[in-house]
Short mmCIF file of C-alpha atoms in Angstrom, two decimals:
data_model
loop_
_atom_site.label_atom_id
_atom_site.label_comp_id
_atom_site.label_asym_id
_atom_site.label_seq_id
_atom_site.Cartn_x
_atom_site.Cartn_y
_atom_site.Cartn_z
CA MET D 1404 -40.96 27.24 -18.01
CA ALA D 1405 -37.78 27.23 -20.10
CA ALA D 1406 -35.70 26.89 -16.94
CA LEU D 1407 -37.73 23.87 -15.91
CA LYS D 1408 -37.10 22.10 -19.19
CA ASP D 1409 -33.40 22.89 -19.05
CA ILE D 1410 -33.09 21.40 -15.61
CA LYS D 1411 -35.03 18.33 -16.63
CA ARG D 1412 -32.71 17.84 -19.57
CA LYS D 1413 -29.68 18.18 -17.34
CA ILE D 1414 -31.07 15.61 -14.93
CA ASN D 1415 -31.57 13.18 -17.78
CA ALA D 1416 -28.06 13.74 -19.03
CA VAL D 1417 -26.52 13.17 -15.62
CA GLN D 1418 -28.61 10.05 -15.16
CA LYS D 1419 -27.23 8.66 -18.37
CA THR D 1420 -23.70 9.46 -17.31
CA ARG D 1421 -24.34 7.69 -14.05
CA GLN D 1422 -25.46 4.63 -15.92
CA ILE D 1423 -22.24 4.59 -17.89
CA THR D 1424 -19.96 5.15 -14.93
CA ARG D 1425 -21.77 2.47 -12.98
CA ALA D 1426 -21.35 0.00 -15.84
CA MET D 1427 -17.68 0.90 -16.14
CA ASN D 1428 -17.29 0.38 -12.45
CA MET D 1429 -18.69 -3.12 -12.75
CA VAL D 1430 -16.52 -3.96 -15.74
CA ALA D 1431 -13.47 -2.72 -13.86
CA ALA D 1432 -14.50 -4.76 -10.83
CA SER D 1433 -14.61 -7.99 -12.78
CA LYS D 1434 -11.33 -7.20 -14.54
CA PHE D 1435 -9.84 -6.35 -11.20
CA LYS D 1436 -10.82 -9.72 -9.80
CA ALA D 1437 -9.10 -11.49 -12.68
CA ALA D 1438 -6.00 -9.31 -12.36
CA GLN D 1439 -5.85 -9.83 -8.63
CA ALA D 1440 -6.20 -13.59 -9.03
CA LYS D 1441 -3.32 -13.49 -11.47
CA MET D 1442 -1.22 -11.61 -8.98
CA ILE D 1443 -2.05 -14.00 -6.14
CA ASN D 1444 -1.56 -17.10 -8.29
CA PHE D 1445 1.89 -15.93 -9.13
CA ARG D 1446 2.99 -15.70 -5.53
CA PRO D 1447 3.79 -19.39 -4.91
CA TYR D 1448 5.87 -19.42 -8.06
CA SER D 1449 7.86 -16.32 -7.24
CA GLU D 1450 8.34 -17.35 -3.63
CA SER D 1451 9.59 -20.83 -4.49
CA PHE D 1452 11.75 -19.32 -7.15
CA MET D 1453 13.37 -16.89 -4.75
CA GLN D 1454 13.93 -19.65 -2.25
CA MET D 1455 15.58 -21.82 -4.85
CA LEU D 1456 17.75 -18.97 -6.03
CA ASN D 1457 18.81 -18.12 -2.51
CA GLU D 1458 19.72 -21.68 -1.71
CA LEU D 1459 21.66 -22.03 -4.89
CA ALA D 1460 23.49 -18.75 -4.47
CA GLY D 1461 24.09 -19.69 -0.86
CA SER D 1462 25.66 -23.00 -1.69
CA ILE D 1463 27.88 -21.71 -4.46
CA GLY D 1464 28.86 -18.70 -2.41
CA SER D 1465 29.27 -15.26 -3.84
CA ALA D 1466 29.08 -16.23 -7.46
CA SER D 1467 29.73 -13.51 -9.93
CA HIS D 1468 27.72 -13.29 -13.08
CA PRO D 1469 27.68 -10.73 -15.89
CA LEU D 1470 24.19 -9.67 -14.75
CA MET D 1471 25.65 -8.71 -11.38
CA ALA D 1472 28.40 -6.58 -12.87
CA VAL D 1473 28.47 -3.22 -11.13
CA ARG D 1474 29.85 -0.54 -13.43
CA GLU D 1475 30.35 3.14 -12.89
CA PRO D 1476 26.95 4.26 -14.21
CA ARG D 1477 26.94 6.51 -17.25
CA LYS D 1478 23.72 5.50 -18.87
CA VAL D 1479 20.64 4.06 -17.22
CA ARG D 1480 17.56 2.54 -18.77
CA ALA D 1481 14.10 2.50 -17.25
CA LEU D 1482 10.91 0.70 -18.12
CA LEU D 1483 7.75 2.65 -17.36
CA LEU D 1484 4.52 0.73 -16.96
CA THR D 1485 1.24 2.55 -17.46
CA SER D 1486 -2.23 1.55 -18.58
CA ASP D 1487 -3.49 1.77 -22.16
CA ARG D 1488 -6.69 3.53 -21.30
CA GLY D 1489 -7.59 6.38 -19.03
CA LEU D 1490 -10.54 7.00 -16.73
CA CYS D 1491 -8.69 5.57 -13.80
CA GLY D 1492 -8.12 8.65 -11.68
CA GLY D 1493 -4.57 9.72 -11.03
CA PHE D 1494 -3.16 6.28 -11.72
CA ASN D 1495 -1.21 7.08 -14.89
CA ASN D 1496 -0.38 10.61 -13.83
CA ASN D 1497 1.28 9.35 -10.68
CA LEU D 1498 3.35 6.86 -12.65
CA ILE D 1499 4.36 9.47 -15.21
CA LYS D 1500 5.29 11.92 -12.47
CA ALA D 1501 7.41 9.27 -10.80
CA ALA D 1502 9.12 8.68 -14.13
CA GLU D 1503 9.74 12.40 -14.61
CA ARG D 1504 11.19 12.67 -11.13
CA PHE D 1505 13.39 9.66 -11.82
CA ILE D 1506 14.64 11.12 -15.09
CA ALA D 1507 15.35 14.53 -13.56
CA GLU D 1508 17.18 12.94 -10.68
CA LYS D 1509 19.40 10.82 -12.91
CA ARG D 1510 20.09 13.72 -15.26
CA ASN D 1511 21.07 15.93 -12.38
CA ALA D 1512 23.56 13.28 -11.45
CA GLY D 1513 24.98 13.60 -14.96
CA LEU D 1514 23.59 10.34 -16.32
CA ASP D 1515 22.02 9.55 -19.65
CA VAL D 1516 18.53 8.14 -19.37
CA GLU D 1517 16.82 5.82 -21.84
CA LEU D 1518 13.19 5.00 -21.53
CA MET D 1519 11.14 1.97 -22.47
CA THR D 1520 7.39 2.00 -22.04
CA ILE D 1521 4.55 -0.44 -21.78
CA GLY D 1522 1.09 1.06 -22.03
CA ARG D 1523 -0.28 3.79 -24.27
CA LYS D 1524 -0.47 6.54 -21.63
CA GLY D 1525 3.22 6.52 -20.83
CA LYS D 1526 4.14 6.32 -24.49
CA ASP D 1527 1.87 9.20 -25.47
CA PHE D 1528 3.24 11.40 -22.75
CA PHE D 1529 6.91 10.78 -23.40
CA LYS D 1530 7.05 10.24 -27.14
CA LYS D 1531 7.40 13.94 -27.95
CA ARG D 1532 10.04 14.78 -25.42
CA PHE D 1533 11.99 11.56 -25.33
CA ALA D 1534 13.46 8.91 -27.56
CA ILE D 1535 11.68 5.79 -26.38
CA VAL D 1536 13.69 2.64 -26.93
CA ASN D 1537 10.78 0.31 -27.29
CA ALA D 1538 7.14 1.15 -26.70
CA ARG D 1539 4.64 -1.65 -26.31
CA THR D 1540 0.92 -1.09 -26.07
CA ASP D 1541 -2.12 -3.29 -25.53
CA VAL D 1542 -0.18 -6.06 -23.90
CA LEU D 1543 -1.06 -5.82 -20.21
CA GLN D 1544 -4.72 -6.78 -20.46
CA LYS D 1545 -3.79 -10.33 -21.17
CA PHE D 1546 -0.24 -11.46 -20.63
CA ASP D 1547 1.78 -14.45 -19.60
CA MET D 1548 5.40 -15.29 -18.92
CA SER D 1549 6.29 -14.96 -22.59
CA LEU D 1550 5.69 -11.20 -22.36
CA ALA D 1551 8.22 -10.92 -19.56
CA VAL D 1552 10.65 -13.04 -21.57
CA GLY D 1553 10.06 -10.89 -24.66
CA VAL D 1554 10.55 -7.63 -22.79
CA SER D 1555 13.74 -8.88 -21.19
CA GLU D 1556 15.17 -9.32 -24.71
CA ASP D 1557 15.38 -5.52 -24.72
CA ILE D 1558 16.92 -5.50 -21.27
CA ILE D 1559 19.39 -8.31 -20.77
CA PRO D 1560 21.40 -8.41 -24.04
CA PRO D 1561 22.04 -4.62 -24.13
CA PHE D 1562 23.05 -4.73 -20.49
CA LEU D 1563 25.52 -7.51 -21.16
CA ALA D 1564 26.79 -5.57 -24.18
CA GLU D 1565 27.35 -2.63 -21.78
CA LEU D 1566 25.08 -0.35 -23.77
CA TYR D 1567 23.81 0.90 -20.45
CA ASP D 1568 24.77 0.27 -16.84
CA GLU D 1569 21.68 0.16 -14.68
CA PHE D 1570 18.12 -0.89 -15.25
CA TYR D 1571 15.01 0.21 -13.39
CA VAL D 1572 11.33 -0.59 -13.55
CA ILE D 1573 8.83 2.14 -12.72
CA TYR D 1574 5.59 0.38 -11.95
CA ASN D 1575 2.60 0.51 -9.70
CA GLU D 1576 2.98 -1.21 -6.39
CA PHE D 1577 -0.29 -2.79 -5.43
CA VAL D 1578 -0.99 -2.08 -1.76
CA ASN D 1579 -4.73 -2.68 -1.79
CA VAL D 1580 -7.72 -1.88 -3.97
CA SER D 1581 -7.76 1.79 -3.09
CA VAL D 1582 -4.07 2.41 -2.47
CA GLN D 1583 -1.78 2.44 -5.49
CA ARG D 1584 1.78 3.56 -5.16
CA PRO D 1585 4.25 4.25 -7.97
CA LYS D 1586 7.50 2.46 -7.30
CA VAL D 1587 10.95 2.63 -8.83
CA LEU D 1588 12.72 -0.69 -8.58
CA LYS D 1589 16.33 -1.28 -9.49
CA VAL D 1590 16.65 -4.55 -11.37
CA LEU D 1591 20.13 -4.55 -12.87
CA PRO D 1592 22.82 -5.06 -11.88
CA LEU D 1593 21.38 -7.81 -9.73
CA ALA D 1594 22.14 -7.40 -6.08
CA ALA D 1595 24.60 -9.97 -4.86
CA MET D 1596 22.76 -12.76 -3.11
CA GLU D 1597 23.57 -13.07 0.55
CA ARG D 1598 24.86 -16.40 1.63
CA SER D 1599 22.03 -17.64 3.81
CA GLU D 1600 23.50 -18.61 7.16
CA THR D 1601 20.43 -20.03 8.77
CA ARG D 1602 18.84 -22.14 6.10
CA ASN D 1603 19.96 -25.72 5.62
CA VAL D 1604 23.35 -24.91 4.18
CA GLU D 1605 24.41 -28.42 5.12
CA ILE D 1606 22.25 -29.92 2.37
CA GLU D 1607 24.54 -30.85 -0.46
CA TYR D 1608 22.62 -30.81 -3.69
CA ILE D 1609 23.40 -32.75 -6.78
CA TYR D 1610 23.24 -30.34 -9.68
CA GLU D 1611 21.83 -31.34 -13.00
CA PRO D 1612 23.55 -30.15 -15.20
CA SER D 1613 25.97 -28.05 -13.08
CA ALA D 1614 25.45 -25.42 -10.40
CA LYS D 1615 27.03 -22.80 -12.59
CA GLU D 1616 24.84 -23.60 -15.56
CA ILE D 1617 21.70 -23.57 -13.45
CA LEU D 1618 22.60 -20.25 -11.92
CA GLU D 1619 23.29 -18.84 -15.35
CA LYS D 1620 19.74 -19.65 -16.36
CA LEU D 1621 18.13 -18.74 -13.06
CA LEU D 1622 19.45 -15.20 -13.04
CA PRO D 1623 17.80 -14.07 -16.29
CA MET D 1624 14.70 -15.78 -15.00
CA TYR D 1625 14.94 -13.63 -11.91
CA VAL D 1626 14.52 -10.64 -14.22
CA HIS D 1627 11.49 -12.34 -15.80
CA VAL D 1628 9.95 -12.98 -12.41
CA MET D 1629 10.42 -9.38 -11.33
CA LEU D 1630 8.93 -8.10 -14.58
CA TYR D 1631 5.99 -10.46 -14.36
CA ARG D 1632 5.25 -9.29 -10.85
CA ALA D 1633 5.47 -5.66 -11.91
CA PHE D 1634 3.06 -6.38 -14.78
CA ALA D 1635 0.61 -8.17 -12.53
CA GLU D 1636 0.67 -5.48 -9.87
CA THR D 1637 0.30 -2.67 -12.38
CA SER D 1638 -2.59 -4.33 -14.11
CA ALA D 1639 -4.37 -5.05 -10.83
CA GLY D 1640 -3.66 -1.49 -9.75
CA GLU D 1641 -5.05 -0.04 -12.95
CA ASN D 1642 -8.34 -1.83 -12.56
CA GLY D 1643 -8.49 -1.07 -8.86
CA ALA D 1644 -7.92 2.61 -9.60
CA ARG D 1645 -10.54 2.57 -12.34
CA MET D 1646 -13.02 0.92 -10.02
CA ALA D 1647 -12.46 3.61 -7.41
CA ALA D 1648 -12.58 6.41 -9.99
CA MET D 1649 -15.83 5.13 -11.48
CA ASP D 1650 -17.32 4.61 -8.06
CA ASN D 1651 -16.49 8.22 -7.25
CA ALA D 1652 -17.95 9.39 -10.54
CA THR D 1653 -21.15 7.47 -9.88
CA ARG D 1654 -21.43 9.03 -6.47
CA ASN D 1655 -20.82 12.51 -7.90
CA CYS D 1656 -23.56 11.89 -10.42
CA GLU D 1657 -25.92 10.97 -7.64
CA ASP D 1658 -25.07 14.15 -5.77
CA MET D 1659 -25.65 16.18 -8.90
CA ILE D 1660 -28.97 14.49 -9.56
CA GLU D 1661 -30.06 15.22 -6.02
CA ASN D 1662 -29.11 18.88 -6.32
CA LEU D 1663 -30.71 19.23 -9.71
CA THR D 1664 -33.90 17.54 -8.56
CA LEU D 1665 -34.09 19.95 -5.65
CA LYS D 1666 -33.56 22.84 -8.03
CA TYR D 1667 -36.16 21.42 -10.39
CA ASN D 1668 -38.74 21.08 -7.63
CA LYS D 1669 -38.05 24.59 -6.43
CA ALA D 1670 -38.44 25.99 -9.93
CA ARG D 1671 -41.63 24.02 -10.42
CA GLN D 1672 -42.97 25.31 -7.13
CA ALA D 1673 -42.02 28.84 -8.11
CA ALA D 1674 -43.82 28.46 -11.43
CA ILE D 1675 -46.95 27.16 -9.73
CA THR D 1676 -46.87 29.98 -7.22
CA ALA D 1677 -46.46 32.53 -9.99
CA GLU D 1678 -49.38 31.01 -11.89
CA LEU D 1679 -51.56 31.05 -8.77
CA MET D 1680 -50.68 34.65 -8.16
CA ASP D 1681 -51.74 35.42 -11.70
CA ILE D 1682 -55.07 33.69 -11.24
CA VAL D 1683 -55.71 35.28 -7.86
CA GLY D 1684 -54.73 38.68 -9.22
CA GLY D 1685 -57.05 38.12 -12.19
CA THR D 1686 -60.10 37.13 -10.15
CA GLU D 1687 -59.55 40.03 -7.78
CA ALA D 1688 -59.38 42.41 -10.68
CA LEU D 1689 -62.60 40.89 -12.08
CA ALA D 1690 -64.38 41.15 -8.70
CA LYS D 1691 -63.38 44.77 -8.41
CA GLY D 1692 -64.51 45.54 -11.95
CA MET C 92 11.81 -40.08 7.18
CA SER C 93 8.17 -40.09 6.44
CA ALA C 94 6.88 -42.89 4.26
CA GLU C 95 5.45 -40.59 1.67
CA MET C 96 6.71 -38.38 -1.06
CA THR C 97 4.90 -35.30 -2.22
CA LEU C 98 5.08 -33.49 -5.51
CA GLU C 99 4.23 -29.90 -6.16
CA ILE C 100 4.10 -28.33 -9.61
CA VAL C 101 3.89 -24.55 -9.68
CA THR C 102 3.54 -22.31 -12.73
CA PRO C 103 3.21 -18.53 -12.96
CA GLU C 104 -0.53 -19.05 -13.40
CA GLY C 105 -0.79 -20.92 -10.13
CA SER C 106 -0.30 -24.31 -8.55
CA VAL C 107 -1.07 -27.15 -10.97
CA PHE C 108 -0.47 -30.23 -8.89
CA LYS C 109 0.05 -30.90 -5.21
CA GLY C 110 -0.20 -34.34 -3.73
CA VAL C 111 1.28 -37.60 -2.56
CA ILE C 112 2.93 -39.67 -5.27
CA ASP C 113 4.93 -42.87 -5.57
CA GLY C 114 7.33 -41.59 -8.15
CA VAL C 115 7.82 -39.23 -11.03
CA THR C 116 9.88 -39.08 -14.18
CA ILE C 117 11.00 -35.65 -15.19
CA PRO C 118 12.16 -34.45 -18.62
CA GLY C 119 15.50 -33.00 -17.58
CA LEU C 120 17.55 -30.79 -19.81
CA ASP C 121 19.96 -33.64 -20.53
CA GLY C 122 17.39 -36.42 -20.67
CA GLU C 123 14.65 -37.92 -18.62
CA PHE C 124 15.29 -38.95 -15.05
CA GLY C 125 13.17 -40.71 -12.46
CA VAL C 126 12.69 -39.71 -8.85
CA LEU C 127 11.52 -42.03 -6.11
CA ARG C 128 11.16 -41.46 -2.42
CA GLY C 129 14.49 -41.10 -0.69
CA HIS C 130 16.20 -39.52 -3.67
CA ALA C 131 19.30 -37.55 -2.85
CA PRO C 132 18.82 -33.77 -2.81
CA LEU C 133 18.99 -32.50 -6.35
CA LEU C 134 18.57 -29.25 -8.15
CA GLY C 135 18.01 -29.58 -11.83
CA SER C 136 16.78 -27.95 -15.00
CA VAL C 137 13.59 -29.11 -16.60
CA GLY C 138 13.33 -29.05 -20.36
CA ILE C 139 10.38 -29.44 -22.66
CA GLY C 140 8.67 -32.81 -22.57
CA THR C 141 6.38 -35.21 -20.81
CA LEU C 142 6.28 -35.61 -17.08
CA THR C 143 4.92 -38.87 -15.70
CA ILE C 144 3.49 -39.16 -12.23
CA PHE C 145 3.11 -42.62 -10.68
CA THR C 146 0.48 -43.16 -8.04
CA GLY C 147 -0.37 -46.75 -7.18
CA ASN C 148 -0.67 -48.41 -10.55
CA LYS C 149 -1.93 -45.25 -12.19
CA LYS C 150 0.08 -42.96 -14.40
CA THR C 151 -0.71 -39.32 -15.03
CA PHE C 152 0.98 -37.38 -17.80
CA TYR C 153 1.74 -33.69 -17.99
CA ALA C 154 3.25 -31.68 -20.80
CA VAL C 155 5.75 -29.36 -19.13
CA ASN C 156 7.82 -26.51 -20.45
CA THR C 157 11.14 -25.29 -19.08
CA GLY C 158 11.87 -24.68 -15.46
CA TYR C 159 13.55 -26.08 -12.41
CA VAL C 160 13.09 -28.91 -10.02
CA LYS C 161 14.22 -29.22 -6.45
CA VAL C 162 14.27 -32.73 -5.08
CA SER C 163 14.58 -33.56 -1.43
CA PRO C 164 14.07 -37.08 -0.04
CA THR C 165 10.36 -36.59 0.61
CA HIS C 166 9.39 -33.64 -1.51
CA VAL C 167 9.70 -32.67 -5.15
CA MET C 168 9.16 -29.04 -6.02
CA MET C 169 8.81 -28.13 -9.66
CA LEU C 170 8.79 -24.64 -11.11
CA VAL C 171 7.84 -24.63 -14.76
CA GLU C 172 6.49 -22.08 -17.18
CA THR C 173 3.56 -24.25 -18.17
CA ALA C 174 2.22 -27.66 -17.17
CA GLU C 175 -0.85 -29.21 -18.77
CA ARG C 176 -2.39 -32.54 -17.87
CA ALA C 177 -2.68 -34.88 -20.86
CA ASP C 178 -6.46 -34.83 -20.98
CA MET C 179 -6.55 -31.03 -20.79
CA ILE C 180 -4.40 -30.47 -23.85
CA ASP C 181 -6.08 -28.90 -26.83
CA LEU C 182 -4.77 -31.20 -29.53
CA LYS C 183 -6.07 -29.08 -32.40
CA ARG C 184 -4.28 -26.03 -31.12
CA ALA C 185 -1.09 -27.98 -30.59
CA GLU C 186 -1.26 -29.33 -34.17
CA LEU C 187 -1.78 -25.81 -35.47
CA ALA C 188 1.15 -24.55 -33.44
CA ARG C 189 3.29 -27.37 -34.84
CA GLN C 190 2.34 -26.58 -38.43
CA ARG C 191 2.99 -22.91 -37.92
CA ALA C 192 6.39 -23.52 -36.36
CA GLU C 193 7.36 -26.01 -39.07
CA GLU C 194 6.45 -23.55 -41.80
CA GLN C 195 8.50 -20.82 -40.19
CA ILE C 196 11.47 -23.09 -39.69
CA SER C 197 11.55 -24.20 -43.30
CA ARG C 198 11.40 -20.57 -44.38
CA LEU C 199 13.86 -18.91 -42.01
CA PRO C 200 17.65 -18.96 -42.24
CA ARG C 201 19.25 -21.04 -39.52
CA ASP C 202 20.98 -18.17 -37.79
CA ALA C 203 17.92 -15.92 -37.45
CA ALA C 204 16.79 -15.16 -33.92
CA GLU C 205 13.31 -16.12 -35.04
CA PHE C 206 14.58 -19.55 -36.01
CA GLU C 207 15.47 -20.44 -32.45
CA LYS C 208 12.14 -19.14 -31.19
CA ASN C 209 10.28 -21.30 -33.66
CA ARG C 210 12.43 -24.31 -32.90
CA ILE C 211 11.41 -24.01 -29.25
CA ALA C 212 7.79 -23.49 -30.22
CA LEU C 213 7.97 -26.62 -32.34
CA MET C 214 9.46 -28.66 -29.49
CA ARG C 215 6.72 -27.42 -27.22
CA ALA C 216 4.01 -28.32 -29.70
CA ILE C 217 5.46 -31.79 -30.26
CA ALA C 218 5.71 -32.36 -26.50
CA ARG C 219 2.07 -31.42 -26.10
CA ILE C 220 0.97 -33.66 -28.95
CA ASN C 221 2.96 -36.60 -27.63
CA THR C 222 1.73 -36.10 -24.09
CA SER C 223 -1.84 -35.81 -25.21
CA GLY C 224 -1.61 -39.23 -26.87
CA ARG C 225 -0.48 -40.94 -23.66
CA LYS C 226 -3.42 -41.89 -21.55
#
């Protein structure tokens, strides 16, 4: 009988776990929807922005700007985006691994690597083995453009001051709900804009104030736009990954409950059989006596 | 040339306005400027201030905050960080933001990095308050 009780207790425990994972799945699903909407809402902005930048760069020709300065790299800086909380499968692990690969690769090439992080998981992993330039946590759940602008304060001025020579973002590329891919994106120096041959080059714009001044402001904004997109994709990816992880966990719980119930029924049956045998044995003994 | 002019305002949070208009005045970086149909192609910076959209004899006001505008003869494309229609502005919050920024500004030395941030915040708050009053 003890075995029966044990199994029953286990079933109850697993059922409770299932309840939790199912609730977490639903929370993640609603957060995912919001994060995905954010990502999609940003698209028109980033697309129009890129178009404007291309046209401008196209009409001024190969403008040079301090943010485009290509230097012989000695020191590189990378920003790693992770989530603040776990329970989202291999999401953070994949990002951290990508960062480790990146660091090893750059070090093998004889470069110094500096790391910035956003998200608790990345910070916790690297804080003991690495001097982190600036670690931000609890910012990705709810962010707007001012976060990207704030983060770029740690990126653009030191780059211009030649404190480092290249800047990368390691973030999660959002492919779809179930496919997350860590991606390393080179942000600085900005790639020289190609002069667009096909698009209405013949349009002569009036610039207000001047083309140079506009470009000077657009280029830092390009960094903001890239950061914002990386934030949005990472945050959508995190919730997508958590949704999938919790869905898996719920399904595992169901499998376990099924197995345990089977075991429970078998044990119960065995107990009944044993009891019957006892009774039958007893009556037989009585009849004989 | 088509007889209409369209305006589109896009922010990082999504598209805020898209439609046919008669004209628009934009708070440029070096002062306000008006755009009517047939305007010469222009690429300009948008500052912090009030944007006025003219449709028929109706005016609609938006508080906008830094960005760019691309004008072609029949289409105006605006990229701004934020754009709020006058009747959607939370006046209380704007007043609070103004007070906060004013306090900081009176406290901080002029050359502090925070000073500039608060100056911008103050301009933003004032723009929102002014826009909200214009109906």
